[in-house]
Short mmCIF file of C-alpha atoms and ligand atoms in Angstrom, two decimals:
data_model
loop_
_atom_site.label_atom_id
_atom_site.label_comp_id
_atom_site.label_asym_id
_atom_site.label_seq_id
_atom_site.Cartn_x
_atom_site.Cartn_y
_atom_site.Cartn_z
CA LYS A 1 28.07 -22.05 5.79
CA ILE A 2 24.80 -20.52 6.72
CA HIS A 3 23.01 -17.98 4.66
CA LEU A 4 20.26 -16.05 6.40
CA MET A 5 17.10 -14.97 4.56
CA TRP A 6 15.54 -12.20 6.52
CA PHE A 7 12.10 -12.03 5.27
CA ARG A 8 9.95 -8.48 5.65
CA GLN A 9 7.45 -7.29 3.16
CA ASP A 10 8.81 -9.75 0.34
CA LEU A 11 6.70 -12.73 1.83
CA ARG A 12 7.01 -15.16 -1.51
CA LEU A 13 9.03 -17.30 -2.82
CA ILE A 14 8.52 -16.84 -6.62
CA ASP A 15 10.54 -13.88 -7.74
CA ASN A 16 12.34 -12.96 -4.83
CA GLN A 17 15.27 -11.03 -5.27
CA ALA A 18 17.38 -11.86 -2.00
CA LEU A 19 15.57 -15.24 -1.48
CA THR A 20 17.08 -16.34 -4.91
CA ALA A 21 20.63 -14.91 -4.67
CA ALA A 22 20.64 -16.52 -0.69
CA VAL A 23 19.69 -19.95 -2.49
CA GLU A 24 22.28 -20.09 -5.12
CA ASP A 25 25.16 -20.89 -3.25
CA LYS A 26 24.62 -24.95 -3.41
CA ASP A 27 27.85 -25.25 -0.49
CA ALA A 28 25.36 -23.14 2.07
CA GLN A 29 22.58 -24.07 3.77
CA THR A 30 20.13 -21.36 3.76
CA VAL A 31 17.86 -20.26 6.88
CA ALA A 32 14.81 -18.05 6.87
CA ILE A 33 13.75 -15.62 9.57
CA TYR A 34 11.00 -13.08 10.10
CA ILE A 35 10.80 -11.05 13.08
CA HIS A 36 7.23 -10.19 14.67
CA THR A 37 7.34 -6.19 15.52
CA GLU A 38 4.24 -5.66 16.71
CA ALA A 39 4.97 -2.61 18.86
CA GLN A 40 6.48 -1.49 15.46
CA TRP A 41 3.21 -2.10 13.47
CA ASP A 42 1.21 -0.31 16.51
CA LYS A 43 4.04 3.24 15.68
CA HIS A 44 3.10 2.69 11.73
CA GLU A 45 -0.48 2.10 12.66
CA THR A 46 -0.53 -1.04 10.52
CA SER A 47 -4.16 -2.08 10.42
CA MET A 48 -5.62 -5.33 11.68
CA GLY A 49 -6.51 -6.46 8.66
CA ALA A 50 -3.33 -6.29 7.33
CA ARG A 51 -1.54 -7.89 10.46
CA ALA A 52 -3.93 -10.72 9.80
CA PHE A 53 -3.19 -11.12 6.23
CA VAL A 54 0.31 -11.30 6.87
CA ALA A 55 -0.12 -13.81 9.92
CA ARG A 56 -1.83 -15.76 7.51
CA GLN A 57 0.88 -15.46 4.80
CA LEU A 58 3.86 -16.06 7.25
CA GLN A 59 1.72 -19.63 7.95
CA SER A 60 1.22 -20.42 4.26
CA LEU A 61 4.92 -19.58 3.63
CA ASP A 62 6.10 -21.76 6.65
CA ALA A 63 4.29 -25.21 5.23
CA GLU A 64 5.83 -23.57 1.45
CA LEU A 65 9.63 -23.56 3.19
CA ARG A 66 9.14 -26.30 4.99
CA GLU A 67 8.83 -28.37 1.95
CA LEU A 68 11.44 -26.72 0.22
CA ASN A 69 13.51 -28.04 3.22
CA ILE A 70 14.82 -24.28 4.35
CA PRO A 71 14.13 -23.98 8.04
CA PHE A 72 11.84 -20.86 8.67
CA TYR A 73 11.31 -19.56 12.06
CA VAL A 74 9.02 -16.57 13.08
CA LEU A 75 10.58 -14.92 16.01
CA GLU A 76 9.08 -12.53 18.71
CA SER A 77 10.20 -8.90 19.39
CA THR A 78 8.95 -5.78 19.73
CA ASP A 79 10.12 -2.48 17.66
CA PHE A 80 12.80 -2.04 14.94
CA LYS A 81 15.30 -1.25 17.77
CA ALA A 82 14.53 -4.42 19.56
CA SER A 83 14.83 -6.76 16.40
CA LEU A 84 18.05 -5.42 15.74
CA LYS A 85 19.47 -6.73 18.64
CA LEU A 86 17.66 -10.02 17.77
CA LEU A 87 19.22 -10.32 14.52
CA ASN A 88 22.49 -9.17 15.92
CA SER A 89 22.51 -12.22 18.50
CA PHE A 90 21.15 -14.74 15.75
CA VAL A 91 23.76 -14.10 13.17
CA GLN A 92 26.21 -14.58 15.71
CA MET A 93 25.25 -17.24 17.29
CA HIS A 94 24.54 -19.12 14.12
CA HIS A 95 27.63 -18.34 12.57
CA VAL A 96 25.77 -16.34 9.68
CA HIS A 97 27.85 -16.75 6.73
CA ALA A 98 25.93 -13.67 4.50
CA LEU A 99 22.47 -11.99 5.05
CA PHE A 100 20.08 -11.62 2.22
CA PHE A 101 17.12 -8.94 2.23
CA ASN A 102 15.08 -6.82 0.25
CA LYS A 103 15.09 -3.24 0.68
CA GLN A 104 12.17 -0.84 2.20
CA TYR A 105 12.33 2.59 1.76
CA GLU A 106 10.52 4.28 4.42
CA VAL A 107 12.34 6.11 6.64
CA ASN A 108 12.76 4.24 9.68
CA GLU A 109 13.09 0.93 7.67
CA LEU A 110 16.28 2.47 6.12
CA ALA A 111 17.47 3.67 9.34
CA ARG A 112 17.47 0.21 10.39
CA ASP A 113 19.13 -1.39 7.56
CA LYS A 114 21.49 1.21 7.68
CA GLU A 115 22.76 -0.30 10.95
CA VAL A 116 22.43 -3.74 9.77
CA HIS A 117 25.13 -2.61 6.87
CA GLN A 118 27.52 -1.67 9.91
CA TRP A 119 27.73 -4.81 11.29
CA ILE A 120 29.98 -6.06 8.55
CA ASN A 121 32.73 -4.11 10.18
CA GLU A 122 31.41 -5.85 13.86
CA ILE A 123 30.84 -9.05 13.49
CA ASP A 124 33.60 -11.22 12.63
CA CYS A 125 31.70 -14.50 10.53
CA LEU A 126 29.82 -11.92 8.61
CA ALA A 127 31.29 -12.20 4.91
CA TYR A 128 28.69 -10.36 3.42
CA ILE A 129 25.66 -8.51 2.98
CA ALA A 130 23.42 -8.69 0.00
CA ASP A 131 20.14 -6.02 -0.42
CA PHE A 132 17.74 -5.85 -3.31
CA ASP A 133 15.38 -3.50 -4.86
CA ASP A 134 13.14 -6.15 -5.07
CA SER A 135 9.76 -4.30 -4.67
CA VAL A 136 10.09 -1.71 -7.87
CA LEU A 137 10.29 -2.20 -11.36
CA VAL A 138 13.26 0.35 -11.42
CA PRO A 139 15.40 1.60 -8.14
CA PRO A 140 14.57 4.50 -6.95
CA MET A 141 17.13 7.47 -8.00
CA LYS A 142 17.60 5.57 -11.53
CA VAL A 143 14.72 7.80 -13.36
CA LEU A 144 16.26 11.42 -12.99
CA THR A 145 15.67 14.72 -15.24
CA GLN A 146 18.43 16.21 -17.06
CA GLN A 147 19.80 17.97 -13.70
CA GLY A 148 19.97 14.31 -12.13
CA GLU A 149 17.40 15.32 -9.95
CA MET A 150 13.74 13.27 -8.93
CA TYR A 151 10.68 14.26 -10.97
CA LYS A 152 8.03 16.53 -8.83
CA VAL A 153 5.68 15.72 -11.84
CA PHE A 154 4.21 12.33 -12.49
CA THR A 155 3.78 12.07 -16.82
CA PRO A 156 7.66 13.08 -17.20
CA PHE A 157 8.50 10.50 -14.41
CA ARG A 158 6.03 8.02 -16.34
CA ASN A 159 7.87 8.81 -19.60
CA ALA A 160 11.72 8.76 -18.27
CA PHE A 161 10.68 5.37 -16.66
CA LEU A 162 9.09 3.65 -19.60
CA LYS A 163 12.65 4.07 -21.47
CA VAL A 164 14.30 2.74 -18.18
CA LEU A 165 12.30 -0.08 -18.19
CA THR A 166 12.26 -1.12 -21.67
CA GLU A 167 15.88 -0.74 -21.62
CA GLN A 168 16.25 -3.49 -18.63
CA HIS A 169 15.41 -6.90 -18.97
CA LEU A 170 12.67 -7.56 -16.97
CA ARG A 171 13.50 -11.52 -15.74
CA VAL A 172 11.22 -13.31 -13.04
CA SER A 173 12.95 -15.84 -11.37
CA LYS A 174 11.68 -19.10 -10.24
CA ALA A 175 11.10 -20.77 -6.27
CA PRO A 176 14.00 -21.96 -4.91
CA ASP A 177 15.01 -25.93 -5.70
CA LYS A 178 13.92 -28.15 -3.03
CA LYS A 179 16.91 -28.67 -1.00
CA ALA A 180 18.69 -31.87 0.70
CA GLU A 181 17.35 -32.61 4.17
CA ASN A 182 20.07 -30.79 6.31
CA VAL A 183 19.86 -30.27 10.22
CA PHE A 184 19.87 -27.06 11.56
CA VAL A 185 20.04 -26.37 15.20
CA LEU A 186 18.57 -23.36 16.48
CA ASP A 187 20.15 -21.90 19.80
CA GLY A 188 18.70 -22.69 23.00
CA GLN A 189 18.39 -18.87 23.61
CA PHE A 190 15.58 -18.23 20.38
CA GLU A 191 13.85 -21.17 21.29
CA SER A 192 11.06 -19.04 23.23
CA LEU A 193 11.40 -16.27 20.72
CA VAL A 194 9.86 -18.64 18.03
CA ILE A 195 6.08 -18.32 17.27
CA SER A 196 4.13 -20.62 16.13
CA CYS A 197 2.41 -19.27 12.89
CA LYS A 198 -0.82 -20.65 14.11
CA ASP A 199 -1.15 -18.89 17.18
CA LEU A 200 0.15 -15.62 15.57
CA VAL A 201 -3.08 -16.39 12.99
CA GLN A 202 -5.49 -16.82 16.07
CA TYR A 203 -3.95 -14.07 17.67
CA TYR A 204 -4.44 -11.31 15.23
CA GLU A 205 -7.73 -12.82 13.66
CA LYS A 206 -9.07 -12.70 17.37
CA ASN A 207 -8.25 -8.83 17.13
CA THR A 208 -10.22 -8.39 13.86
CA CYS A 209 -13.52 -8.09 13.22
CA GLN A 210 -15.18 -10.52 11.08
CA SER A 211 -16.27 -8.50 8.19
CA ILE A 212 -12.84 -7.46 7.72
CA LEU A 213 -11.73 -11.29 7.83
CA GLU A 214 -14.35 -12.39 5.57
CA ASN A 215 -13.45 -9.79 2.84
CA LEU A 216 -9.60 -10.42 2.82
CA PRO A 217 -8.21 -11.38 -0.30
CA LYS A 218 -7.46 -15.01 -0.19
CA VAL A 219 -4.00 -15.61 1.13
CA SER A 220 -1.45 -17.51 -0.50
CA GLU A 221 1.20 -16.84 -3.15
CA THR A 222 -0.92 -19.28 -5.74
CA GLU A 223 -4.03 -17.21 -4.75
CA ALA A 224 -2.00 -13.79 -5.65
CA ILE A 225 -0.79 -15.26 -9.00
CA ASN A 226 -3.75 -16.80 -10.04
CA SER A 227 -5.76 -13.16 -9.25
CA LEU A 228 -2.87 -11.84 -11.61
CA ARG A 229 -3.48 -13.90 -14.29
CA VAL A 230 -7.43 -13.93 -14.10
CA PHE A 231 -7.02 -9.93 -14.21
CA CYS A 232 -4.77 -9.73 -16.95
CA THR A 233 -6.66 -12.17 -19.24
CA GLU A 234 -10.22 -11.46 -18.58
CA HIS A 235 -10.06 -7.91 -17.05
CA ALA A 236 -6.98 -5.77 -18.38
CA ALA A 237 -8.16 -5.29 -21.81
CA LYS A 238 -11.37 -2.95 -20.78
CA TYR A 239 -9.54 -1.67 -17.84
CA ASP A 240 -9.57 2.20 -18.78
CA GLU A 241 -13.17 2.04 -19.13
CA VAL A 242 -14.31 0.22 -16.15
CA ARG A 243 -11.98 1.71 -13.02
CA ASN A 244 -13.44 4.40 -12.19
CA PHE A 245 -17.08 2.60 -11.38
CA PRO A 246 -16.87 1.19 -7.66
CA TYR A 247 -19.84 -1.00 -8.24
CA GLN A 248 -18.38 -2.91 -11.22
CA ASP A 249 -15.29 -3.60 -8.91
CA LYS A 250 -13.35 -4.57 -12.35
CA THR A 251 -9.94 -3.10 -10.52
CA SER A 252 -7.26 -5.73 -9.91
CA ARG A 253 -7.46 -6.19 -6.11
CA LEU A 254 -3.85 -6.68 -6.17
CA SER A 255 -3.17 -4.37 -3.88
CA ALA A 256 -2.47 -6.27 -0.52
CA TYR A 257 -0.37 -8.71 -2.49
CA LEU A 258 1.82 -6.05 -3.78
CA VAL A 259 1.91 -4.30 -0.63
CA HIS A 260 3.01 -7.18 1.84
CA GLY A 261 4.92 -8.97 -1.13
CA LEU A 262 3.05 -12.01 -2.39
CA LEU A 263 3.39 -10.75 -6.00
CA SER A 264 6.20 -8.28 -7.21
CA PRO A 265 5.92 -5.88 -10.03
CA ARG A 266 7.74 -7.76 -12.46
CA GLN A 267 4.94 -10.56 -11.89
CA CYS A 268 2.62 -8.28 -12.82
CA VAL A 269 4.30 -6.80 -16.18
CA ARG A 270 5.27 -10.17 -17.51
CA ARG A 271 1.67 -11.53 -17.12
CA LEU A 272 0.52 -8.14 -18.15
CA MET A 273 3.00 -8.51 -21.47
CA MET A 274 2.32 -12.12 -21.92
CA VAL A 275 -1.16 -11.42 -22.33
CA HIS A 276 -1.24 -8.11 -24.13
CA PRO A 277 2.67 -8.15 -26.30
CA ASN A 278 1.45 -4.97 -27.49
CA VAL A 279 1.05 -3.15 -24.36
CA PHE A 280 3.92 -0.86 -24.31
CA ASN A 281 3.31 0.57 -27.58
CA GLU A 282 -0.35 0.88 -27.46
CA PRO A 283 -0.36 3.86 -25.22
CA LYS A 284 -4.54 4.47 -25.43
CA SER A 285 -5.05 0.73 -24.44
CA GLY A 286 -6.68 -0.71 -21.17
CA ALA A 287 -3.89 -2.71 -20.54
CA PHE A 288 -1.66 0.33 -20.76
CA CYS A 289 -3.75 2.13 -18.59
CA TRP A 290 -3.14 -0.09 -15.78
CA LEU A 291 0.65 -0.43 -16.30
CA ASN A 292 0.55 3.29 -16.00
CA GLU A 293 -1.10 2.55 -12.16
CA LEU A 294 1.76 -0.08 -11.77
CA ILE A 295 4.28 3.47 -12.64
CA TRP A 296 2.06 5.74 -10.22
CA ARG A 297 3.23 3.08 -7.32
CA GLU A 298 6.97 3.34 -8.47
CA PHE A 299 6.70 7.17 -8.54
CA TYR A 300 5.83 7.42 -5.22
CA LYS A 301 8.04 5.01 -3.85
CA HIS A 302 10.75 7.02 -6.02
CA LEU A 303 9.65 9.94 -4.18
CA ILE A 304 9.87 9.11 -0.44
CA VAL A 305 13.68 7.93 -1.16
CA ALA A 306 14.29 11.80 -3.01
CA PHE A 307 12.33 13.41 -0.73
CA PRO A 308 12.72 11.46 2.85
CA PHE A 309 10.92 14.43 4.47
CA LEU A 310 7.59 13.05 3.38
CA CYS A 311 7.69 10.06 5.43
CA LYS A 312 7.66 12.40 8.26
CA HIS A 313 4.38 14.20 8.00
CA GLN A 314 5.55 17.13 6.13
CA PRO A 315 3.90 18.36 2.74
CA MET A 316 5.61 18.62 -0.71
CA ILE A 317 4.73 22.01 -1.10
CA GLU A 318 6.07 24.23 1.47
CA TRP A 319 3.20 27.12 1.70
CA THR A 320 0.56 24.07 2.49
CA LYS A 321 2.25 24.21 5.85
CA ASN A 322 0.46 27.79 6.36
CA ILE A 323 -2.98 26.32 6.04
CA GLU A 324 -4.88 26.85 8.99
CA TRP A 325 -7.43 23.54 9.32
CA ARG A 326 -10.61 23.81 11.05
CA ASN A 327 -10.06 20.07 12.60
CA ASP A 328 -13.60 20.38 13.60
CA MET A 329 -13.38 16.44 15.77
CA SER A 330 -17.07 15.80 15.72
CA LEU A 331 -16.90 16.64 11.66
CA PHE A 332 -13.90 14.15 12.10
CA ASP A 333 -15.79 11.58 13.86
CA ALA A 334 -18.41 11.68 11.45
CA TRP A 335 -16.63 11.14 8.15
CA LYS A 336 -14.82 8.34 10.13
CA GLU A 337 -18.05 6.58 10.81
CA GLY A 338 -19.70 7.20 7.47
CA LYS A 339 -22.32 9.45 8.72
CA THR A 340 -21.68 13.03 6.65
CA GLY A 341 -24.91 12.77 5.10
CA TYR A 342 -23.23 13.13 1.55
CA PRO A 343 -24.10 9.43 0.47
CA ILE A 344 -21.20 8.47 -1.40
CA VAL A 345 -18.91 9.30 0.87
CA ASP A 346 -20.53 7.81 4.09
CA ALA A 347 -21.04 4.44 1.31
CA ALA A 348 -17.19 4.27 0.74
CA MET A 349 -16.29 5.19 4.48
CA ARG A 350 -18.42 2.53 5.55
CA GLN A 351 -16.92 -0.02 2.98
CA LEU A 352 -13.47 0.84 4.42
CA ASN A 353 -14.35 0.14 7.95
CA GLN A 354 -16.31 -3.38 6.91
CA THR A 355 -13.89 -4.45 4.60
CA GLY A 356 -10.35 -2.96 5.06
CA TRP A 357 -10.52 -1.83 1.32
CA MET A 358 -11.58 0.84 -0.96
CA HIS A 359 -11.88 1.42 -4.42
CA ASN A 360 -9.49 4.38 -5.93
CA ARG A 361 -12.20 6.59 -7.03
CA LEU A 362 -13.39 6.54 -3.73
CA ARG A 363 -10.28 6.97 -2.09
CA MET A 364 -10.08 10.38 -3.89
CA VAL A 365 -13.62 11.35 -3.30
CA VAL A 366 -13.38 11.01 0.60
CA ALA A 367 -9.65 12.52 0.72
CA SER A 368 -10.91 15.15 -1.20
CA PHE A 369 -14.27 15.47 1.01
CA LEU A 370 -12.04 15.32 4.28
CA VAL A 371 -9.73 18.04 3.23
CA LYS A 372 -11.91 20.38 1.40
CA ASP A 373 -15.34 20.38 2.22
CA LEU A 374 -14.52 19.74 6.02
CA LEU A 375 -11.53 21.34 5.96
CA ILE A 376 -9.95 18.92 8.57
CA ASP A 377 -5.80 18.39 8.36
CA TRP A 378 -5.38 15.50 5.46
CA ARG A 379 -2.73 13.68 7.60
CA LEU A 380 -5.56 12.82 10.05
CA GLY A 381 -6.97 10.98 7.15
CA GLU A 382 -3.84 9.50 6.07
CA SER A 383 -3.46 7.98 9.58
CA TYR A 384 -7.15 7.14 9.51
CA PHE A 385 -6.70 4.96 6.42
CA MET A 386 -3.11 3.38 7.63
CA SER A 387 -5.41 2.13 10.28
CA LYS A 388 -8.00 0.79 8.45
CA LEU A 389 -6.65 -0.55 5.14
CA VAL A 390 -5.25 -4.17 4.73
CA ASP A 391 -3.12 -2.68 1.39
CA GLY A 392 -1.86 0.35 3.66
CA ASP A 393 1.72 1.58 2.06
CA LEU A 394 3.01 4.81 3.09
CA ALA A 395 4.59 5.70 0.22
CA ALA A 396 1.07 5.37 -1.99
CA ASN A 397 -0.94 6.37 0.96
CA ASN A 398 0.92 9.24 1.79
CA GLY A 399 0.88 10.28 -2.35
CA GLY A 400 -2.83 9.69 -2.77
CA TRP A 401 -3.53 12.26 0.41
CA GLN A 402 -1.50 14.84 -0.75
CA TRP A 403 -2.68 14.43 -4.29
CA ALA A 404 -5.99 15.43 -3.30
CA ALA A 405 -5.30 18.10 -0.64
CA SER A 406 -3.41 19.71 -3.28
CA THR A 407 -0.13 19.40 -1.06
CA GLY A 408 2.02 17.28 -3.09
CA CYS A 409 3.51 16.23 -6.33
CA ASP A 410 1.68 16.60 -9.49
CA ALA A 411 -0.94 18.78 -7.58
CA ALA A 412 -4.35 19.19 -9.03
CA PRO A 413 -4.43 23.23 -8.44
CA TYR A 414 -5.93 23.82 -5.23
CA PHE A 415 -9.12 25.41 -6.39
CA ARG A 416 -9.71 22.36 -8.16
CA ILE A 417 -12.59 21.18 -5.83
CA PHE A 418 -14.05 17.43 -6.29
CA ASN A 419 -18.06 18.12 -5.83
CA PRO A 420 -19.02 14.61 -3.92
CA THR A 421 -22.55 15.01 -5.29
CA SER A 422 -21.86 15.17 -9.29
CA GLN A 423 -18.87 12.53 -8.61
CA SER A 424 -21.74 10.54 -7.11
CA GLU A 425 -24.17 11.09 -10.00
CA LYS A 426 -21.16 10.42 -12.23
CA PHE A 427 -19.28 7.35 -11.11
CA ASP A 428 -22.48 5.43 -9.14
CA GLU A 429 -24.96 6.63 -11.76
CA GLU A 430 -28.24 4.17 -10.63
CA GLY A 431 -26.70 4.32 -6.98
CA HIS A 432 -26.49 0.78 -6.74
CA PHE A 433 -23.02 1.20 -4.82
CA ILE A 434 -24.55 3.60 -2.26
CA ARG A 435 -27.49 1.12 -1.77
CA LYS A 436 -24.86 -1.43 -0.74
CA TYR A 437 -23.18 0.08 2.05
CA VAL A 438 -25.93 2.40 3.24
CA PRO A 439 -29.09 0.47 3.31
CA GLU A 440 -30.87 3.48 5.13
CA LEU A 441 -31.23 4.64 1.13
CA ALA A 442 -31.81 1.48 -0.01
CA LYS A 443 -35.27 2.35 -1.38
CA LEU A 444 -34.50 5.62 -3.06
CA SER A 445 -34.66 6.14 -6.59
CA SER A 446 -31.57 6.58 -8.64
CA SER A 447 -32.37 10.32 -9.16
CA THR A 448 -32.81 10.79 -5.36
CA ILE A 449 -30.05 8.93 -3.55
CA HIS A 450 -27.34 11.04 -4.51
CA GLU A 451 -28.50 14.14 -2.80
CA PRO A 452 -31.48 12.71 -0.54
CA PHE A 453 -32.42 15.41 1.45
CA ALA A 454 -32.34 18.07 -1.85
CA LYS A 455 -35.01 16.43 -3.32
CA ASN A 456 -37.82 15.62 -1.09
CA ALA A 457 -36.44 12.83 1.33
CA PRO A 458 -39.04 10.72 2.48
CA PHE A 459 -40.94 11.27 5.52
CA GLY A 460 -38.53 9.68 8.73
CA LEU A 461 -35.86 9.08 6.52
CA ASN A 462 -33.63 7.57 9.40
CA TYR A 463 -29.95 9.07 7.38
CA PRO A 464 -28.42 12.11 8.73
CA LYS A 465 -28.50 15.73 7.09
CA PRO A 466 -25.39 16.91 5.62
CA ILE A 467 -23.06 17.78 8.17
CA VAL A 468 -21.79 20.74 5.72
CA GLU A 469 -22.68 22.50 2.78
CA HIS A 470 -20.33 22.17 -0.10
CA LYS A 471 -20.81 25.41 -1.54
CA ARG A 472 -19.91 27.76 1.21
CA MET A 473 -16.99 25.04 2.76
CA ARG A 474 -15.66 25.25 -0.91
CA GLU A 475 -15.45 28.84 -0.50
CA GLN A 476 -13.69 28.65 2.92
CA THR A 477 -11.23 26.41 1.72
CA LEU A 478 -10.54 28.48 -1.06
CA ALA A 479 -9.79 31.11 1.44
CA ALA A 480 -7.92 29.33 4.06
CA TYR A 481 -5.81 27.93 0.90
CA GLU A 482 -5.24 31.54 -0.63
CA LYS A 483 -4.24 33.06 2.69
CA ALA A 484 -1.77 30.32 3.51
CA LYS A 485 -0.53 30.96 -0.04
CA SER A 486 -0.16 34.40 0.52
CA PHE A 487 1.93 34.06 3.28
CA GLY A 488 4.42 32.29 1.44
P1 FAD B 1 -5.72 -1.20 -9.57
O1 FAD B 1 -6.23 -0.38 -10.32
O2 FAD B 1 -6.04 -2.59 -10.28
O3 FAD B 1 -3.90 -0.91 -9.81
C1 FAD B 1 -2.84 -1.98 -9.62
C2 FAD B 1 -2.24 -1.60 -8.87
O4 FAD B 1 -1.07 -0.17 -9.07
C3 FAD B 1 -2.45 -1.80 -7.21
O5 FAD B 1 -2.61 -2.83 -6.73
C4 FAD B 1 -1.35 -0.38 -6.39
O6 FAD B 1 0.05 -1.29 -6.35
C5 FAD B 1 -1.09 0.65 -7.93
N1 FAD B 1 -1.82 1.50 -7.61
C6 FAD B 1 -2.84 1.72 -8.18
N2 FAD B 1 -3.12 3.02 -8.20
C7 FAD B 1 -2.21 3.74 -7.68
C8 FAD B 1 -2.27 5.07 -6.79
N3 FAD B 1 -2.95 5.84 -7.24
N4 FAD B 1 -0.93 5.04 -5.91
C9 FAD B 1 0.27 3.84 -5.95
N5 FAD B 1 -0.31 2.86 -6.66
C10 FAD B 1 -1.22 2.78 -7.20
N6 FAD B 1 -2.54 2.06 -2.58
C11 FAD B 1 -1.81 1.67 -1.64
O7 FAD B 1 -1.65 0.49 -2.01
N7 FAD B 1 -2.12 1.29 -0.51
C12 FAD B 1 -2.38 2.78 0.02
O8 FAD B 1 -2.56 2.96 1.40
C13 FAD B 1 -3.13 3.59 -0.93
N8 FAD B 1 -3.78 4.48 -0.32
C14 FAD B 1 -3.97 5.70 -0.88
C15 FAD B 1 -4.91 6.61 -0.49
C16 FAD B 1 -5.36 7.83 -1.19
C17 FAD B 1 -6.33 8.74 -0.99
C18 FAD B 1 -5.41 7.43 -2.48
C19 FAD B 1 -6.09 8.36 -3.77
C20 FAD B 1 -5.10 6.20 -3.25
C21 FAD B 1 -4.54 5.26 -2.57
N9 FAD B 1 -3.98 4.29 -2.97
C22 FAD B 1 -3.01 3.26 -1.88
C23 FAD B 1 -3.89 3.63 -4.48
C24 FAD B 1 -5.33 3.27 -4.91
O9 FAD B 1 -6.39 3.94 -4.32
C25 FAD B 1 -4.99 1.78 -4.40
O10 FAD B 1 -3.81 0.88 -5.23
C26 FAD B 1 -6.01 1.05 -5.28
O11 FAD B 1 -6.86 1.14 -4.93
C27 FAD B 1 -6.14 -0.41 -5.27
O12 FAD B 1 -7.00 -1.42 -5.73
P2 FAD B 1 -6.54 -2.39 -7.08
O13 FAD B 1 -5.37 -3.44 -6.49
O14 FAD B 1 -7.75 -3.18 -7.55
O15 FAD B 1 -5.88 -1.32 -7.76
#
């Protein structure tokens, strides 16, 4: 009896609900696969950094599964459609009795999985399919208003969410035990489709720039768990005080691990509770503040399930479809390259381009700048982020962009517009972060660095003048939003 574990964005052994279920039946042999769909990654604009990260983790998973005597194959396909065909014949050729996977909530992924569920009636050997809400603390559509609808505002969602979360038992399951050695014969037709993890790593590393590779989080499940442990014991207590200062870099840096499934959110909360047992009763604590961020993650995942159009480039607030964007591509290029003449924006964009990660405060600042200072459609920014972030995630990225553009849930009113210079003065007061990523400004004093040309920049400073004037653009943006709103 073959149980097939289909790995997707859940690349770990510990607390993997589908894997735990797959190995439970001692009479069954568990076989695991991962289907590499590069064309789908292209369609989803998955960054090279993310691909290299996933490839490295597949290599690590491969070694760990081998230790457990669980055969594991990374199979080559193109896109989701082709991957379904491959999976279907894999199931039939190997007489798979049961198929196990963890759910993904994006529109294309849901459509793919819906088709898989239909196989129950079509493939004789397949007795059942088991899928799990493994990437979330609480399954989508389980936290609803009294009218039975998804919340559109974060705070009431969080309060209701906490109630559900504390009522359920948060269990973290162990990695599977080592299996007895058992021969599994791969059908000949699949042999040519098996990719070696080493080759996959080499392929993506060759296509990823060196600075991104050097900055990737260390890849393995053990590294992910270590980072979580260190963060919870050393930094969580003060998270509320330090999380907004990019130069201090004291957030957990767990995002890529969570996105690609090297860690589960349950592990995060269990570890947090172990170190801070009163976290749920201390809403003013640093630990609770961090828990709150994990709930933002859930909020955005629940939202894309309740409102699938969010996955299709649609805003949450209808009238914002009427905004007339200026979409000046030369300004967009300057933003992408970190050459806007606004030091904090440029430092942040260069951090993204060089490392594949950006601090949350800066994600808010640069997103607001693109949309409200350059009047460029938020969707262009959203897609640029996906193409660069190692932790790129449709739900969180879309949520963040729509929040910044005031087109989404819990929108700050559109007339509240970040001033990039005051953000810089407030969150990088001494200019340390700017100096790190904009070396042209390294010699400027902390009073000049936030706005060099307003304060007698040194002669010959090799740095662009501001590409727009914040005050003027603020007015233009407000007018564009008001006009759009008046159309209804
Ligand atoms: P921590 O501060 O330590 O937070 C812990 C975890 O909580 C994070 O790892 C993440 O999983 C979750 N989290 C924290 N803040 C948020 C948030 N605002 N929304 C959703 N989840 C959150 N996060 C992504 O994981 N992928 C993205 O593609 C992404 N795009 C973003 C785009 C914009 C415009 C904005 C404003 C935010 C975006 N975020 C995204 C959220 C947030 O910036 C990152 O999760 C965070 O910076 C990751 O760093 P960390 O792991 O040190 O976070």
